[in-house]
Amino acid sequence: MALIHVKTLQDLQFHVILEAVASHCITDMGREQVLLLVPFKTNDLLMENLELSKEYLSSFDNNNPLPNHGFETIDREIKMLRIANSTLEVLSFRKIKDVVSSSMAIVDFLKKNQEFYPSLLEYSDCVYHSKEIVLLVDRIIDKYGEVKNDASQRLSEIRHRLQGISGKINQSFARALSHYSSLGYLDDIRESVIDDRRVLAVLAMHRKKIKGQYLGSSKTGSILFIEPEQTLNYSRELSNLKFEEKEEIEKILKELTELIRPYTEQLVDYQKYLTAIDVLYAKSKYAKQINGVCPTFVEERKLYFKEALHPILWLSNQAKKEKTFAQTIELGNENRIIAISGPNAGGKSITLKTVGLLQLMIQSGIFIPVHSASETCWFDRILTDIGDNQSIENHLSTYSYRLKNMNYFLKKCNRNTLFLIDEFGTGSDPELGGALAEIFLEEFYQKEAFGIITTHYANLKLLVDELEYATNANMMFDSQSLEPTFQLQLGQAGSSFTFEVAQKNGIPFSLINRAKKKVEGGKVRFDKTIASMQKERHKLDKVSKELKKEEEKARVEGVRLEEINNKVQHKLERYQELFDANQKVLYLGQKLDDLAKRYFDSKNKKEFIAATLKLVEIENAKRKHVTKKERIKEEKQKEEVVKEVMAKVEEIRIEKKKKKEVEVKEEKPKLKPKLGDRVRMVNGKATGEIELIEKEIATVNYGLFISKVNIDELELVQAKKKK
């Protein structure tokens, strides 16, 4: 049974999540219910609720949404029904009908779509399916919220008489209005209405000239409002009938209340059902908002959150258009405790809070922003010690409070516990507090609890390194830019980069050096070694990422080459089949040619026919028995191969032809040197005249100088002109 302390909910800001979920509710009771949510007490209850949430979330994407579940609270009506002889108002019956109708509509919908919503349908079995309440209300009250005329015989008669009296009042008033208006006794507005009674707007000077009942005057007193004598009798009768109508309506509503009263507990169930549906709706809408998923719950003790985001931080950064860094954390039997170290403001605390908050959320049935491959298990307890918990009221210092908290941890911690401790061991003398923190950590380790701590203490980093099932981790820090990268790296403790961060924040270098001298040399060297190892780790990570990219490229290229190889192999097989077929045809042709020669020599037709038939029978015996359809298919395949081969042959022919044409164009005429020809060096510009040729050497006069050049290096510019 899960027992999550209120302090854990406060430390991890669980109330902020509930407020965000509640904002998606469409009913007041749904909002109240969400704000009271706590982690489920048993794993079975959680699994049932998660299944319901999964189905409701799927309804947003399958174009088959659930009917509207909105309703007005009927708590007051339920209380009234539990009081003997009480009577509900007309509006109350409307609200009751809406609650019942909405519940029935959802249940009917789930029955029609049970293949999509089996868990929701099973959950709805607790709702009593009855239309009796709706029928009772509809028989008395119309869609406008009025009691129907035929709700009772007496009411029907009263309203019929009311209609008749109203007509007579209007007729008599119209005659009086016309009469006094023609005499000029009325103001320009002529008439008005006071207490639902039509009155004449009489000028004050003509007050005594009009008989009737005075009902009021204007602010200035210049206009008096009088009901004419002609309508008074009818008005009195109308008032009596309205009183009778009211009495009859009260009687009808009382009877209806008595008919509804036996269904009081069902109404409670209907309202609870719609409230639960509203909570599921709000959870699903929130999951949509944060891209939440349900990680796989496993029997083994394991927590694996891949690409996890802190939902509060993510929504906040999204509004600011800032980046949120996802973290991947894994706890298991072989890695029960993680100690995160590194510089301040590097993301240690938010990583720890992310794990705790996400586990709280999913154990409360709220989907979380992680990769769908994430896994987790059920924790009976989640213990937290986060932030400065100094208590002024209880006169406790931060360290005293933390010691009190550690004592509670030691009592409650077991193998089904997840503990989260921020800045473990701080609040007292570093050496003494660190030593005590070591003992606490060893106790948690011996109890096989899962946990994450953050620390700057070197002794805790060393202890974790010595424990077989515990792991150091660090928040990566770029020592060149002196900026945190907000990336968690498992397997190595991190440096606090105390002096580097101080330098970044403008502390003079001389003061930093003085501080370094005051610290033990071993401590500085140790921290410097960790920082140096972290830098190397950062470089290795970069190289590793590059190698992975190259490996992926090589894998893709390998797949591509494999596909090409398969295609080439397939083509070779088809070409081989074509070659074999052609060889067979050549063999048969050679055989027939031999038979033809023998027939040419012997002129023995009978022998020729027998030999030919024998040849055909031998070949037919070699053939496989295939259907006509298969034969047509094989012939088509052969035709395709032939077409492909011929197309390739044609390409080769065209290519050879083009190559030959280029070679012909590139061939230059051989130089036939003669005395007097004007020539130049190959690719040269200066031209000269050949004055002498001896063997393969030509003497060329360029005007300013004479040069001897091999005739192969000369090209003809202009032949000697013939005289």
XYZ file of C-alpha atoms in Angstrom, residues 154-155 158 161 237-249:
17
model
C -56.963 21.257 -12.412
C -53.876 23.135 -13.684
C -56.941 27.154 -14.264
C -59.506 30.391 -17.378
C -60.154 37.564 -10.741
C -56.810 37.183 -12.521
C -54.927 37.495 -9.191
C -57.106 34.823 -7.626
C -56.496 32.473 -10.548
C -52.718 33.025 -10.374
C -52.776 32.181 -6.685
C -54.678 28.989 -7.479
C -52.150 28.207 -10.249
C -49.263 28.644 -7.818
C -50.888 26.351 -5.283
C -51.540 23.701 -7.941
C -47.936 23.912 -9.205
